[in-house]
Short mmCIF file of C-alpha atoms in Angstrom, two decimals:
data_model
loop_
_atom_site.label_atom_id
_atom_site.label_comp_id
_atom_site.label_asym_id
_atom_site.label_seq_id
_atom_site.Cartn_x
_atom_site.Cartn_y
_atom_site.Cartn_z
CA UNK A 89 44.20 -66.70 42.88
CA UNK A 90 47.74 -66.60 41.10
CA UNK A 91 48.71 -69.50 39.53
CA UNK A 92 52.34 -68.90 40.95
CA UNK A 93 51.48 -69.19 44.23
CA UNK A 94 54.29 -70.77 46.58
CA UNK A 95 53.43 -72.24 50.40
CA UNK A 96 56.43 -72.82 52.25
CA UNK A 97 56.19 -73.96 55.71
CA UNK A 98 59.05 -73.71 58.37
CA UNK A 99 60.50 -76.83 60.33
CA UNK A 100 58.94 -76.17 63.79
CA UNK A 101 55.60 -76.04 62.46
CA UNK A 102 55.73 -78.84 59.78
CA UNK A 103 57.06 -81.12 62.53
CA UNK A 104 54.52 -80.25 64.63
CA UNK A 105 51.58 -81.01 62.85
CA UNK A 106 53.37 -84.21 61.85
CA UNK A 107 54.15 -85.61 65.57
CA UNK A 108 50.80 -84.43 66.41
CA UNK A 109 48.95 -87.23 63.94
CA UNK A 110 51.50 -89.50 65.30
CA UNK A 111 50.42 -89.30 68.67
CA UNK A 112 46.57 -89.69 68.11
CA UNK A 113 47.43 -92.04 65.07
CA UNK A 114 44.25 -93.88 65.56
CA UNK A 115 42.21 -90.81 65.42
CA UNK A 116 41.69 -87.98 62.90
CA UNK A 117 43.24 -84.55 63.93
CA UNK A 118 43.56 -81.28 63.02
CA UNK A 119 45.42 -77.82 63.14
CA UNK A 120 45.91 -74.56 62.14
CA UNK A 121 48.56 -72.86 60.01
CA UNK A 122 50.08 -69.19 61.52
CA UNK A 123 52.24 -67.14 58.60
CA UNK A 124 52.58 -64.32 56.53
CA UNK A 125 51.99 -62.76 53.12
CA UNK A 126 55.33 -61.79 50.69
CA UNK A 127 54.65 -58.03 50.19
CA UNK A 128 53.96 -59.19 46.71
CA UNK A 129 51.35 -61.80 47.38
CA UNK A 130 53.43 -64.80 45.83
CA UNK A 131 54.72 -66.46 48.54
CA UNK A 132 52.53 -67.50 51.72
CA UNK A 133 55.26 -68.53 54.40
CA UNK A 134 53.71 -70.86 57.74
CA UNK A 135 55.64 -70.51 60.26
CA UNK A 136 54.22 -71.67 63.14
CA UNK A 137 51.05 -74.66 63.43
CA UNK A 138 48.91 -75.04 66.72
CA UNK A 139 47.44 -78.63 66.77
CA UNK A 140 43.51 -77.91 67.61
CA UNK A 141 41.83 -81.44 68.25
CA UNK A 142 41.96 -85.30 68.09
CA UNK A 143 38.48 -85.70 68.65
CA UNK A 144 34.71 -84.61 67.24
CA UNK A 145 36.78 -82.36 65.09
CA UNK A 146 33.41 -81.39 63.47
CA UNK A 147 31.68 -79.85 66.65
CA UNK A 148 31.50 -76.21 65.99
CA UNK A 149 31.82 -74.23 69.62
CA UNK A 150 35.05 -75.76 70.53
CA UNK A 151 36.37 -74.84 66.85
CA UNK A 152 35.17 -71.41 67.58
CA UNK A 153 36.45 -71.27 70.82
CA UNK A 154 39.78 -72.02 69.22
CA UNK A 155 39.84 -69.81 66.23
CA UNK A 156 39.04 -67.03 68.70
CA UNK A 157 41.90 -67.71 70.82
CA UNK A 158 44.12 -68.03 68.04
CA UNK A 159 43.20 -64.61 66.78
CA UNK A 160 43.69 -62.98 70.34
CA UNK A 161 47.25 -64.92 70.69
CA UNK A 162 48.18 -63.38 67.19
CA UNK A 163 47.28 -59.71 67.78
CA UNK A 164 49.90 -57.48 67.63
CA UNK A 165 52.02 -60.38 65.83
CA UNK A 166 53.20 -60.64 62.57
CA UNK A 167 51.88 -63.90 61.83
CA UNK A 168 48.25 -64.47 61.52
CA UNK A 169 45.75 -67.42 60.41
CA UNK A 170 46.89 -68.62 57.06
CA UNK A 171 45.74 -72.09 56.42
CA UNK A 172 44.39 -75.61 58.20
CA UNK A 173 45.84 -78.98 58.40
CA UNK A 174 44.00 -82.33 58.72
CA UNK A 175 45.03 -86.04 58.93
CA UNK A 176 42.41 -88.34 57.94
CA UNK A 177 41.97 -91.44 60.62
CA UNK A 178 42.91 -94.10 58.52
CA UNK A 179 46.18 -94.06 57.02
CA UNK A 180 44.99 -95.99 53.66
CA UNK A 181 42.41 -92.76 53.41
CA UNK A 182 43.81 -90.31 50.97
CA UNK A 183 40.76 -88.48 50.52
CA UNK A 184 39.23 -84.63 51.71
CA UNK A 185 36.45 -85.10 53.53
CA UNK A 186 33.83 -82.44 54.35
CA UNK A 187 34.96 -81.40 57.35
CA UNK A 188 38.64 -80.20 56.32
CA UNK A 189 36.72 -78.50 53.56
CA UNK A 190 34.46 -76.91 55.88
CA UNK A 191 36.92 -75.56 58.25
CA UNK A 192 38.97 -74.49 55.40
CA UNK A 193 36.10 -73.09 53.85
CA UNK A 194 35.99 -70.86 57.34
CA UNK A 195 39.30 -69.56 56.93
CA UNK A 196 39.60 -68.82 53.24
CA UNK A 197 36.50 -66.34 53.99
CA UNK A 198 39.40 -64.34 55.93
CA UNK A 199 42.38 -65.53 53.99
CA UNK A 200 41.78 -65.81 50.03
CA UNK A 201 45.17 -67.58 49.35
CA UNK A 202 44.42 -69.94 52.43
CA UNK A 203 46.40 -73.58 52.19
CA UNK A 204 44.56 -76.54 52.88
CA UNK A 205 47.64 -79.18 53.95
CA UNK A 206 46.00 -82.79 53.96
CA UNK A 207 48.82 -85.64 55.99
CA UNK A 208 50.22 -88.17 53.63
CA UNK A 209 50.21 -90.68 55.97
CA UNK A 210 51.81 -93.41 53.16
CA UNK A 211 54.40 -91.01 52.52
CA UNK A 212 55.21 -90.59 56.09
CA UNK A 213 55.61 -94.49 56.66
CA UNK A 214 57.81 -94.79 53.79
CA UNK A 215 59.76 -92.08 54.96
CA UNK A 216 62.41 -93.96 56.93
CA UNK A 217 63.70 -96.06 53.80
CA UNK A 218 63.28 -93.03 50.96
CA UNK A 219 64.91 -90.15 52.74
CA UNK A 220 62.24 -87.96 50.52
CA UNK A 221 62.83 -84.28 51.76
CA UNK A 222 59.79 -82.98 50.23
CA UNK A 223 56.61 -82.55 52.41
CA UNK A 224 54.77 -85.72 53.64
CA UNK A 225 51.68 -83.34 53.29
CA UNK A 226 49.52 -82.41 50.38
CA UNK A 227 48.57 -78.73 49.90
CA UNK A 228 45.20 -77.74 48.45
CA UNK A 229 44.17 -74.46 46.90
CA UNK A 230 40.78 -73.06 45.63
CA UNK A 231 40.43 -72.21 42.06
CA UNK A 232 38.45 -70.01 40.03
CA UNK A 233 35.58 -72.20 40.62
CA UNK A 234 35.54 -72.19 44.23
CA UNK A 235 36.84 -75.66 44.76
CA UNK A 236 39.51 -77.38 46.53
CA UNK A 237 41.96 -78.92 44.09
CA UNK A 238 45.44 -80.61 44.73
CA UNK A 239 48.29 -78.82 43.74
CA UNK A 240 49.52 -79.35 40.80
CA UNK A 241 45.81 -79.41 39.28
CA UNK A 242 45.45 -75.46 40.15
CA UNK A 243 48.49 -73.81 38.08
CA UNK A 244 51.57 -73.94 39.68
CA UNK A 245 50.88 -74.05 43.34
CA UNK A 246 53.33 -75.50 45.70
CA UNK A 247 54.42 -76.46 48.86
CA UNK A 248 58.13 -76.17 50.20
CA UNK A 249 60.03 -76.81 53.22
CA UNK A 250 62.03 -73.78 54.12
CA UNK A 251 65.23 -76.34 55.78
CA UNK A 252 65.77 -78.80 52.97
CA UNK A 253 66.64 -81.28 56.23
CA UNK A 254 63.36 -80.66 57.98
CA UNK A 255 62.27 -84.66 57.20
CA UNK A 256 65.69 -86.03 58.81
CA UNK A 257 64.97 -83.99 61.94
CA UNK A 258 61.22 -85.20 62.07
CA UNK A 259 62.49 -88.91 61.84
CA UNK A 260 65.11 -88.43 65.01
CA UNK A 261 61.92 -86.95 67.12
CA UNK A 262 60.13 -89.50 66.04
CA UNK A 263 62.44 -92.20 66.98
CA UNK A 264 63.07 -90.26 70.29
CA UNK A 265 58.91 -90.15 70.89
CA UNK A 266 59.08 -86.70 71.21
CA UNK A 267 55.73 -86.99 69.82
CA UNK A 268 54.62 -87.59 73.24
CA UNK A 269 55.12 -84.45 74.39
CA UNK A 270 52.95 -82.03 71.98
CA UNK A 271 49.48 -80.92 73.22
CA UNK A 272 46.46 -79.69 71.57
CA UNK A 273 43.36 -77.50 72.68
CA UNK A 274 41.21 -81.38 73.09
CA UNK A 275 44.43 -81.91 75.87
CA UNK A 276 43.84 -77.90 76.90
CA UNK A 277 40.30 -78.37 77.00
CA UNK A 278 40.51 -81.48 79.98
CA UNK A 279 43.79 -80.00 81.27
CA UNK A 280 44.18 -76.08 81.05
CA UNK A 281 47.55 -76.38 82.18
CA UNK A 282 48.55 -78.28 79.74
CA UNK A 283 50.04 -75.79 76.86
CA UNK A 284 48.45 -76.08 73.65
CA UNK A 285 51.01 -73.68 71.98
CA UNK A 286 53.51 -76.00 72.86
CA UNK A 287 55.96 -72.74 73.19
CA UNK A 288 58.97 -75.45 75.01
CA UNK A 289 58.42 -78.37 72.55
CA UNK A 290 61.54 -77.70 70.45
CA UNK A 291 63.64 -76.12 73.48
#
């Protein structure tokens, strides 16, 4: 892996991930990160995030189920599987558990340069009073020796927000509960009417 290696992840998808821990903020959930690859390998853009589950996130046919149906909804697309988000159930727990690293471990078999985004959830509390406009996520990256390490620890690795305002538009759909509205493949799953793409979310 480069040591230059730059992750920056579009507005739509950043907020959705985000709203989506907000509205199962008792519970642990997860999603997956949809991008591309600069032509020279630098710069991973996500551009899109579908929010997978807010329960058993560990149970491995409905994960399967998912990954498959993410692969079928990205063929033919420029985007593809580039990375998985997770936010840990309690908001004092900073740590990576096994099963991000697992799931992760999943994708970077398909996707060597694959970003592991863990929430921040005491960055995203503190948000309203700082007016930070980087990421309330943290990105990890595998080094040489196979592990997951925080940026920062891995070379140069980094994680931008393509629109600098991207954190002032998350805080008006917050305070406008538009976190109510996102689904995920758990809401799919009981409901399959319900769209876990959430294609009219930001319309």
């Amino acid at each position: 892996m480069g040591s230059d290696l730059l992750y920056e992840i579009h507005q739509n998808a950043y907020i959705k991930l985000v709203l989506h821990s907000i509205k199962h903020k008792s519970s642990a959930v997860n999603g997956v990160l949809l991008g591309t690859t600069s032509a020279s390998g630098g710069l991973v853009e996500i551009d899109d995030a579908i929010p997978l589950f807010h329960s058993q996130l560990g149970i491995l046919p409905p994960l399967e189920i998912a990954l498959f149906m993410i692969e079928e909804y990205c063929r033919g697309k420029a985007s593809s599987i580039v990375g998985y988000f997770h936010a840990n159930e309690r908001i004092d727990d900073a740590e990576l558990g096994s099963v991000p690293k697992n799931i992760a471990d999943h994708i970077h078999q398909y996707f060597p340069q694959c970003a592991l985004l863990l929430l921040d959830a005491k960055k995203l509390k503190a948000l309203p009073k700082s007016k930070d406009r980087s990421p309330v996520m943290q990105l990890y990256t595998k080094d040489a020796s196979r592990s997951w390490k925080l940026a920062g620890s891995n070379g140069n690795c980094q994680l931008t927000l393509k629109e600098p305002v991207a954190n002032e538009v998350l805080l008006d759909y917050i305070s406008s509960e538009k976190w109510k509205e996102i689904q995920d493949f758990d809401d799919h799953l009981d409901d399959i009417s319900k769209d876990w793409l959430n294609k009219e979310l930001f319309e």
